[in-house]
mmCIF file with all atom_site columns, C-alpha atoms in Angstrom:
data_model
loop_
_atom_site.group_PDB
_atom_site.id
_atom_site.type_symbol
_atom_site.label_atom_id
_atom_site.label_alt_id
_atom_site.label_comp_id
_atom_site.label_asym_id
_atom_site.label_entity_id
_atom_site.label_seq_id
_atom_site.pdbx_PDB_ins_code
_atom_site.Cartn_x
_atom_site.Cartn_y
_atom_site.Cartn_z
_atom_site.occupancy
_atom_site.B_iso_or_equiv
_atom_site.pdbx_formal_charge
_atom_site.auth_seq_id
_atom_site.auth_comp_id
_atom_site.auth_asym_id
_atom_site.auth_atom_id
_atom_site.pdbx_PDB_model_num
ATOM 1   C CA . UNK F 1 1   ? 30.452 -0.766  29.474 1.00 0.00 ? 211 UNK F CA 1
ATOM 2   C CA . UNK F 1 2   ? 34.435 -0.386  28.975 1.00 0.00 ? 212 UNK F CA 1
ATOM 3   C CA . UNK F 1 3   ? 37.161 -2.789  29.954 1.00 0.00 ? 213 UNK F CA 1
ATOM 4   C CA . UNK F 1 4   ? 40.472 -1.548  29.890 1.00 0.00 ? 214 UNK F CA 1
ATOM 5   C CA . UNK F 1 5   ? 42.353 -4.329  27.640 1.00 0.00 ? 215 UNK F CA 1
ATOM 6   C CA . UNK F 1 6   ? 46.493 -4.470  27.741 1.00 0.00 ? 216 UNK F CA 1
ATOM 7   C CA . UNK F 1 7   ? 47.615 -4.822  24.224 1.00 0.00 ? 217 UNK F CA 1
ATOM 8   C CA . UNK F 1 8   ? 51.318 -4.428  23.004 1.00 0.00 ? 218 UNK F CA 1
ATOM 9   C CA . UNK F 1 9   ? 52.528 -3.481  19.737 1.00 0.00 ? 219 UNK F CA 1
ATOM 10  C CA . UNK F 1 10  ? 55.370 -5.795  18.679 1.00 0.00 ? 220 UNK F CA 1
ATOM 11  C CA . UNK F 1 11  ? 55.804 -4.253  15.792 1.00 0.00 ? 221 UNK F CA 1
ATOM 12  C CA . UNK F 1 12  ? 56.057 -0.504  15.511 1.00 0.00 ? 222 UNK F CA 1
ATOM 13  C CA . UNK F 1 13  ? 53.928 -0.206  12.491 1.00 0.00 ? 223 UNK F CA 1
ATOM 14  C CA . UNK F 1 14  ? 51.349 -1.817  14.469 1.00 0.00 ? 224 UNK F CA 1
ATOM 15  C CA . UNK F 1 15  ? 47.526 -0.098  14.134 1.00 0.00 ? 225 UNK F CA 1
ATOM 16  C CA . UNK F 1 16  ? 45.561 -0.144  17.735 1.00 0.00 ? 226 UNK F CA 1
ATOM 17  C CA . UNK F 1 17  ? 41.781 -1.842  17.201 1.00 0.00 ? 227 UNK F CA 1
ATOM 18  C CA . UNK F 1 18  ? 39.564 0.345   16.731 1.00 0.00 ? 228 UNK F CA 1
ATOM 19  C CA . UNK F 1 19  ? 35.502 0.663   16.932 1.00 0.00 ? 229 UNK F CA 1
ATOM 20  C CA . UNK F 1 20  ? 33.574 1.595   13.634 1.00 0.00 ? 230 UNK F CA 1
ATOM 21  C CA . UNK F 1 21  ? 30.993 3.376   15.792 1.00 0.00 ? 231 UNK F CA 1
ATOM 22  C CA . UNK F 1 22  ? 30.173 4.000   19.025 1.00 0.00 ? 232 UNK F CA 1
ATOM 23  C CA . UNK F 1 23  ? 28.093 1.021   19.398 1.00 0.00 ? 233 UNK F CA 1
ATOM 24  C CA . UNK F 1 24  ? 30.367 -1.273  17.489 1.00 0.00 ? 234 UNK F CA 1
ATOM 25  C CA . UNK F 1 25  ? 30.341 -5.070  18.958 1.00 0.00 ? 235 UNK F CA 1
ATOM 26  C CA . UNK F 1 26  ? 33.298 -5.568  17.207 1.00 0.00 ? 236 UNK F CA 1
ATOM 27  C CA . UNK F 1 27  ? 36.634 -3.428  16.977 1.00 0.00 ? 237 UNK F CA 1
ATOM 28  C CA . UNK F 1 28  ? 38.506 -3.770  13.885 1.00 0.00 ? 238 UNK F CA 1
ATOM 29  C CA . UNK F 1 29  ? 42.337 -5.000  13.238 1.00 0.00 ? 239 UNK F CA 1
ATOM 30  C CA . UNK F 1 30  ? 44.564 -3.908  10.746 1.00 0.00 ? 240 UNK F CA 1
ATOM 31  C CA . UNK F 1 31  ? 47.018 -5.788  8.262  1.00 0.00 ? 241 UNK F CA 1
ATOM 32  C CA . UNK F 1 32  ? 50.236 -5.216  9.271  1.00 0.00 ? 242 UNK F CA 1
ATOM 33  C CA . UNK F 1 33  ? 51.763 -5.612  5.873  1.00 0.00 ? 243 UNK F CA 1
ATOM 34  C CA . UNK F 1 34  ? 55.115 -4.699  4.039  1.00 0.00 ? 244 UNK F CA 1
ATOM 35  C CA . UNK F 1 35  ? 53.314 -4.474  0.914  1.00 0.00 ? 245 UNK F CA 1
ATOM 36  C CA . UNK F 1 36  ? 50.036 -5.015  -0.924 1.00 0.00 ? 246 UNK F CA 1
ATOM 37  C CA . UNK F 1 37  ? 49.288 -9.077  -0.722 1.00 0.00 ? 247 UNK F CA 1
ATOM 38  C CA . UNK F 1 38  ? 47.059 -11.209 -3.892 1.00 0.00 ? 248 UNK F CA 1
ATOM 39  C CA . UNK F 1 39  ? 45.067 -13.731 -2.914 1.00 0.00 ? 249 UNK F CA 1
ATOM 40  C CA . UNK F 1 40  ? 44.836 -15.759 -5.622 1.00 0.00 ? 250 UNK F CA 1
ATOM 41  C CA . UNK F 1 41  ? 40.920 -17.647 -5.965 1.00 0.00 ? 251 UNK F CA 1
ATOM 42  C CA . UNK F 1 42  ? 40.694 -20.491 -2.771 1.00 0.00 ? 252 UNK F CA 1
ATOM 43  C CA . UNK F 1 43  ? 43.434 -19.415 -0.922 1.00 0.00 ? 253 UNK F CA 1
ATOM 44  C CA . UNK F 1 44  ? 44.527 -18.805 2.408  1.00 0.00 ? 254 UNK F CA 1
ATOM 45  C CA . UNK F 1 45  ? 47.122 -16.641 4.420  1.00 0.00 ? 255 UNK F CA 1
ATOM 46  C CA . UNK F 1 46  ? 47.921 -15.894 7.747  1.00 0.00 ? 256 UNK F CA 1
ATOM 47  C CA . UNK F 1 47  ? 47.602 -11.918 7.850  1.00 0.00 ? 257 UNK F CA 1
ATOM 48  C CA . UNK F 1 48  ? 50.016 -10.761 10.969 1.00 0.00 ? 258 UNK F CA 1
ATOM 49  C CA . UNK F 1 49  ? 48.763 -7.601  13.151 1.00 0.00 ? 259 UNK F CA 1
ATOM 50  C CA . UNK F 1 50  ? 51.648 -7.291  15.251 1.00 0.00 ? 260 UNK F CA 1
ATOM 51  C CA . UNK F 1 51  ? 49.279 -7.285  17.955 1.00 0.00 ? 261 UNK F CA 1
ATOM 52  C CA . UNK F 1 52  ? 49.573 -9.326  21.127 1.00 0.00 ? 262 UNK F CA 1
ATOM 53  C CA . UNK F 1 53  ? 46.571 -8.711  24.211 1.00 0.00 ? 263 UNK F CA 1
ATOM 54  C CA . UNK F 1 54  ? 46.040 -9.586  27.940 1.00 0.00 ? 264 UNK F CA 1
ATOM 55  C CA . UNK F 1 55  ? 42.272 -10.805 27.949 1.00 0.00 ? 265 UNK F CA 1
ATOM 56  C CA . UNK F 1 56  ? 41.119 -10.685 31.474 1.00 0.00 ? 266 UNK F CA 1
ATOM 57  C CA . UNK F 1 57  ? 40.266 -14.603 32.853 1.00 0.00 ? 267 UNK F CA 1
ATOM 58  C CA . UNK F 1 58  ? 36.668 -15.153 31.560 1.00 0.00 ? 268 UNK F CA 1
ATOM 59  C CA . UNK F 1 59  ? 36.607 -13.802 28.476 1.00 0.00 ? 269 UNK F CA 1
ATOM 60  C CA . UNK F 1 60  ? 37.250 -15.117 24.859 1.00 0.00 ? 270 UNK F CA 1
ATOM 61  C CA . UNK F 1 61  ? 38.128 -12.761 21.974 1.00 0.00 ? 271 UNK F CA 1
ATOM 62  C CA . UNK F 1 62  ? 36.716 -13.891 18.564 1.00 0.00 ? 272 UNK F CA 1
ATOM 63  C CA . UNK F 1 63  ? 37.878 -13.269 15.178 1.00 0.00 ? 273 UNK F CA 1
ATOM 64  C CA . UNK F 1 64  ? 35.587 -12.746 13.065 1.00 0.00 ? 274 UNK F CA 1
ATOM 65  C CA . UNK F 1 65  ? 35.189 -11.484 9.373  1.00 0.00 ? 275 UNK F CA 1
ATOM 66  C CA . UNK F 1 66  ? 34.374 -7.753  8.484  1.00 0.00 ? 276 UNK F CA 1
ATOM 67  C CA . UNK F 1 67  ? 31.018 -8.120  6.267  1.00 0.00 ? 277 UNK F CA 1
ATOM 68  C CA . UNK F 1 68  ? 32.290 -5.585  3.975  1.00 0.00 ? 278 UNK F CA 1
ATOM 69  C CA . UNK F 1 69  ? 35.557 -6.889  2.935  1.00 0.00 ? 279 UNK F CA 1
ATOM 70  C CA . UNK F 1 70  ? 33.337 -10.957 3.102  1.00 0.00 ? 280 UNK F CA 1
ATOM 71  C CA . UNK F 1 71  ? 30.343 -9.965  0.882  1.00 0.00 ? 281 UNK F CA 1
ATOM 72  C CA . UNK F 1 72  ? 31.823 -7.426  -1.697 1.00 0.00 ? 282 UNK F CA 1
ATOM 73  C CA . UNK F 1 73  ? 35.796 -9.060  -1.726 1.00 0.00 ? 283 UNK F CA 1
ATOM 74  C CA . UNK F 1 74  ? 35.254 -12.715 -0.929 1.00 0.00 ? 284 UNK F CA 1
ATOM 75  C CA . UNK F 1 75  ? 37.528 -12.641 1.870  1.00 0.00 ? 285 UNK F CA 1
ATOM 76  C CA . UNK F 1 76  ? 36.918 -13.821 5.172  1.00 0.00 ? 286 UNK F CA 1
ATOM 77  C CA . UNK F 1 77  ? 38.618 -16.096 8.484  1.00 0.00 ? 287 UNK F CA 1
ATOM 78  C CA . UNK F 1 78  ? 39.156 -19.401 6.751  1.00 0.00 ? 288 UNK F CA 1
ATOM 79  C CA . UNK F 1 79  ? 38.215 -20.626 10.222 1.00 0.00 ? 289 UNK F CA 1
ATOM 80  C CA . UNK F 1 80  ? 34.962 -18.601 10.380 1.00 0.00 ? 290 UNK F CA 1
ATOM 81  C CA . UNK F 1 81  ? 35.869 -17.439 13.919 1.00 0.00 ? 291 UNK F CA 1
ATOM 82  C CA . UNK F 1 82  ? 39.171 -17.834 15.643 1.00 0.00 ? 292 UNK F CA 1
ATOM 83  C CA . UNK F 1 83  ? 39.203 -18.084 19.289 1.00 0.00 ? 293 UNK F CA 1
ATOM 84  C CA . UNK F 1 84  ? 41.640 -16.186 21.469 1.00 0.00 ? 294 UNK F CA 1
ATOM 85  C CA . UNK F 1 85  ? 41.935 -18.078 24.983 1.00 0.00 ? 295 UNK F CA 1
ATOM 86  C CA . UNK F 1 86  ? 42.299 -15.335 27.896 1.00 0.00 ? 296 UNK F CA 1
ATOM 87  C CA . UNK F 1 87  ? 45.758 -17.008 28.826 1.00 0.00 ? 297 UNK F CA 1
ATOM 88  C CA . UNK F 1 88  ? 47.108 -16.891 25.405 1.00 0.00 ? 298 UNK F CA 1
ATOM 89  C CA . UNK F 1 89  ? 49.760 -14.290 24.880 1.00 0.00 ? 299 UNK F CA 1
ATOM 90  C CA . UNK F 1 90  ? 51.082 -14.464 20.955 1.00 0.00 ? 300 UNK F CA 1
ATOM 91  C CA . UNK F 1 91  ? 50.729 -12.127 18.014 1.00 0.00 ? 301 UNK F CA 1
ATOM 92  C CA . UNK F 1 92  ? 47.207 -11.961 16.924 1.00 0.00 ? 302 UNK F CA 1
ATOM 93  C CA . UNK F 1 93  ? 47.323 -13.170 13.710 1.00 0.00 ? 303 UNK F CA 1
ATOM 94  C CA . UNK F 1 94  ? 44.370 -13.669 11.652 1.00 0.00 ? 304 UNK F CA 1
ATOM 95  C CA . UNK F 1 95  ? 43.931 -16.574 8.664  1.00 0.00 ? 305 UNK F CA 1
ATOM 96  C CA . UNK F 1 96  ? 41.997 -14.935 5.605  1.00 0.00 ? 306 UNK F CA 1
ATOM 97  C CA . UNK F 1 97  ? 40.593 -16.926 2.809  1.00 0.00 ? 307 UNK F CA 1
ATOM 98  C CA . UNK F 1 98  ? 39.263 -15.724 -0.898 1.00 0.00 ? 308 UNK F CA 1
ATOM 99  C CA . UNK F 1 99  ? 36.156 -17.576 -1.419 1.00 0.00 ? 309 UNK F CA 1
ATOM 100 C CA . UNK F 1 100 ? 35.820 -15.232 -4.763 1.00 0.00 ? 310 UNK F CA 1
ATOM 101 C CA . UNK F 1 101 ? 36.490 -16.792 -8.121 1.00 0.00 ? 311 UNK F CA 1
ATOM 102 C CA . UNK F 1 102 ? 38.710 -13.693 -8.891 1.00 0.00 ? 312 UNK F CA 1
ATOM 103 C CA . UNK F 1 103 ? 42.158 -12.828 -7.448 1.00 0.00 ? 313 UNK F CA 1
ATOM 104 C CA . UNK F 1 104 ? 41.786 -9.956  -4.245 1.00 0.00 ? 314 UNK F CA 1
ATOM 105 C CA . UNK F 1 105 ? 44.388 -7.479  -2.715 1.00 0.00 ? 315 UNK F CA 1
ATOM 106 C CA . UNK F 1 106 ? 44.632 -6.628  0.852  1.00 0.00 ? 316 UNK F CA 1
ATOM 107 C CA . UNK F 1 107 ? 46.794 -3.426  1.218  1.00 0.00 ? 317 UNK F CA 1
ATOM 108 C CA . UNK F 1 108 ? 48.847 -2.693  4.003  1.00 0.00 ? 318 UNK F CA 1
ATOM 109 C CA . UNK F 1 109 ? 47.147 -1.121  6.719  1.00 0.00 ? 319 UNK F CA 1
ATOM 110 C CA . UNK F 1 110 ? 43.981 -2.317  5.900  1.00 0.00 ? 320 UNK F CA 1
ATOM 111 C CA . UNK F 1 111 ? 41.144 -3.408  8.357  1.00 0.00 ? 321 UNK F CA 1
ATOM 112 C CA . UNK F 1 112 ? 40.883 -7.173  7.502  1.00 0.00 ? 322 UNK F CA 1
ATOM 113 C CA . UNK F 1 113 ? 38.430 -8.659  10.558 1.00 0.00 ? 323 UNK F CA 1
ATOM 114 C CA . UNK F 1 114 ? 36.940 -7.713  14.030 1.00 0.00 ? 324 UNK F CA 1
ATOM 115 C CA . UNK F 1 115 ? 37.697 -8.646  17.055 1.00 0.00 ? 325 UNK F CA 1
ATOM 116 C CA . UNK F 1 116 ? 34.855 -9.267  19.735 1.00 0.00 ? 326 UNK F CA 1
ATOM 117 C CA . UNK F 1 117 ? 35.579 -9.342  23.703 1.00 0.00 ? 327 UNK F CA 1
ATOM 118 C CA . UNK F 1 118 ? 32.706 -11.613 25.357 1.00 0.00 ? 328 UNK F CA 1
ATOM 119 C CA . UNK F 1 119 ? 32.259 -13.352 28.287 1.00 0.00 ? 329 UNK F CA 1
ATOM 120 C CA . UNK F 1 120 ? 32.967 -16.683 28.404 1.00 0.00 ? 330 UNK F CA 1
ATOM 121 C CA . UNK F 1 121 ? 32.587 -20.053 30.727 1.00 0.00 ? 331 UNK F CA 1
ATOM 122 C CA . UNK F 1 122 ? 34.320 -23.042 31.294 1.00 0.00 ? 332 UNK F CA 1
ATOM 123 C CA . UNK F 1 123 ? 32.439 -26.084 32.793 1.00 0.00 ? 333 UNK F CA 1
ATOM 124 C CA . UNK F 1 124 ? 32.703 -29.370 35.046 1.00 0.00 ? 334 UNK F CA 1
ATOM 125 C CA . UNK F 1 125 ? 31.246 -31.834 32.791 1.00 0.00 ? 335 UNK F CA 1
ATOM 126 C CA . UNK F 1 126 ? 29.314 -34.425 34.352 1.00 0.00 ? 336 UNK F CA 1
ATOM 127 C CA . UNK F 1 127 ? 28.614 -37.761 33.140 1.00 0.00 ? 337 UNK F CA 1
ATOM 128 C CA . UNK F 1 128 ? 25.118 -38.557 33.935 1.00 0.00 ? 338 UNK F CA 1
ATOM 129 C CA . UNK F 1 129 ? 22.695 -41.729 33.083 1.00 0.00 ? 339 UNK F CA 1
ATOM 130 C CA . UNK F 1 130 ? 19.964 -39.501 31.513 1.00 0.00 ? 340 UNK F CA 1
ATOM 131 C CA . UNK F 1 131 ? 18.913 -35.601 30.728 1.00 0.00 ? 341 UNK F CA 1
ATOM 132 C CA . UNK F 1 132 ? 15.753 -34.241 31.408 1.00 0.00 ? 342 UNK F CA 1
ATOM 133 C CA . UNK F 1 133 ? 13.162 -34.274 28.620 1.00 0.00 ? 343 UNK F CA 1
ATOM 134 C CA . UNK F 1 134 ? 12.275 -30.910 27.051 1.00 0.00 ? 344 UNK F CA 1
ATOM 135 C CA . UNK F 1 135 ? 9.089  -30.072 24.308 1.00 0.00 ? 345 UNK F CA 1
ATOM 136 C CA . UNK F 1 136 ? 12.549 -30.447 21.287 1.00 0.00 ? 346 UNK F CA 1
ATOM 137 C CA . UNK F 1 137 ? 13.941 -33.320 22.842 1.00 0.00 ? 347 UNK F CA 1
ATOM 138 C CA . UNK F 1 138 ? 16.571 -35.297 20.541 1.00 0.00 ? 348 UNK F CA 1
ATOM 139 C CA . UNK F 1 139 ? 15.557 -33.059 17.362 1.00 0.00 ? 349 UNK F CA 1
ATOM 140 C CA . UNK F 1 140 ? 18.324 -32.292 15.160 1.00 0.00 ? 350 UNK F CA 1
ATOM 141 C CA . UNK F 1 141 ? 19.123 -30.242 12.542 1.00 0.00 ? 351 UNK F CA 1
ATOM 142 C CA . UNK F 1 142 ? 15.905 -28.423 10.905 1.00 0.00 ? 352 UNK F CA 1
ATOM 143 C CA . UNK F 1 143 ? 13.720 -29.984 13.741 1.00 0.00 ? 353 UNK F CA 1
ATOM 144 C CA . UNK F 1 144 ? 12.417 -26.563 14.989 1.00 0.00 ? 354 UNK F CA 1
ATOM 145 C CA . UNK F 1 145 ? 11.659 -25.298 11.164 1.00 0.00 ? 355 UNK F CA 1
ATOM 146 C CA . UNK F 1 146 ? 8.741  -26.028 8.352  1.00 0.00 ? 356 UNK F CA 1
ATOM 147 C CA . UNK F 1 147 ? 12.094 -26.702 5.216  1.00 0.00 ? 357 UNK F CA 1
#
């Protein structure tokens, strides 16, 4: 299923997302870069795409990190996913850390994370007295597993 998605290039040099595949979940942004950029070891940049998008009301784009350029380069969201609101309407910007040990280089142009379109709801929370039992019930973390 396609959704037709406004986007608008504020900058010229701006690359359109694009899908890996054809069954890609995720379609991949570009660095929109005057030059290459070093990350030195623990650091973090905002990365600008020149990208801003019209997400139809009850959906949520996600950021999240391209596994290539995260397992073999160290370099990933710093925020593991950022969340784009439907109403929001600024550059799409995305905040890349290096987890390596060793300096990396994004180049200009580059694909640098993936953006995911999903459906998404808001709620009416409701303050109750009590919740209904279930077979976890207040189990926490590791509570369904034998470690």
């Amino acid at each position: 299923m396609k959704e037709k998605i406004l986007i608008r290039k504020l900058d010229s040099r701006a690359v359109l997302p694009t899908y890996g595949s054809e069954a890609a979940a995720g379609a991949d942004l570009y660095a929109l870069l005057d030059a290459p950029l070093t990350f030195a070891p623990g650091e973090t940049r905002l990365i600008r795409t020149g990208l801003a998008i019209a997400l139809p009301a009850g959906t949520v784009g996600l950021i999240c990190a391209r596994s290539g350029l995260a397992t073999k380069r160290g370099l990933a969201p710093a925020n593991k996913v950022g969340v784009i609101d439907a109403d929001y309407r600024g550059e799409l910007l995305v905040s890349l850390h290096n987890h390596a040990a060793v300096p990396a280089v994004i180049e200009p142009g580059e694909r640098i994370a993936q953006l995911l379109i999903l459906p998404c709801l808001t709620a009416d929370f409701l303050p109750v007295e009590a919740l209904d039992d279930t077979a976890r019930g207040v189990g926490g973390f590791g509570s369904t597993g034998r470690n």
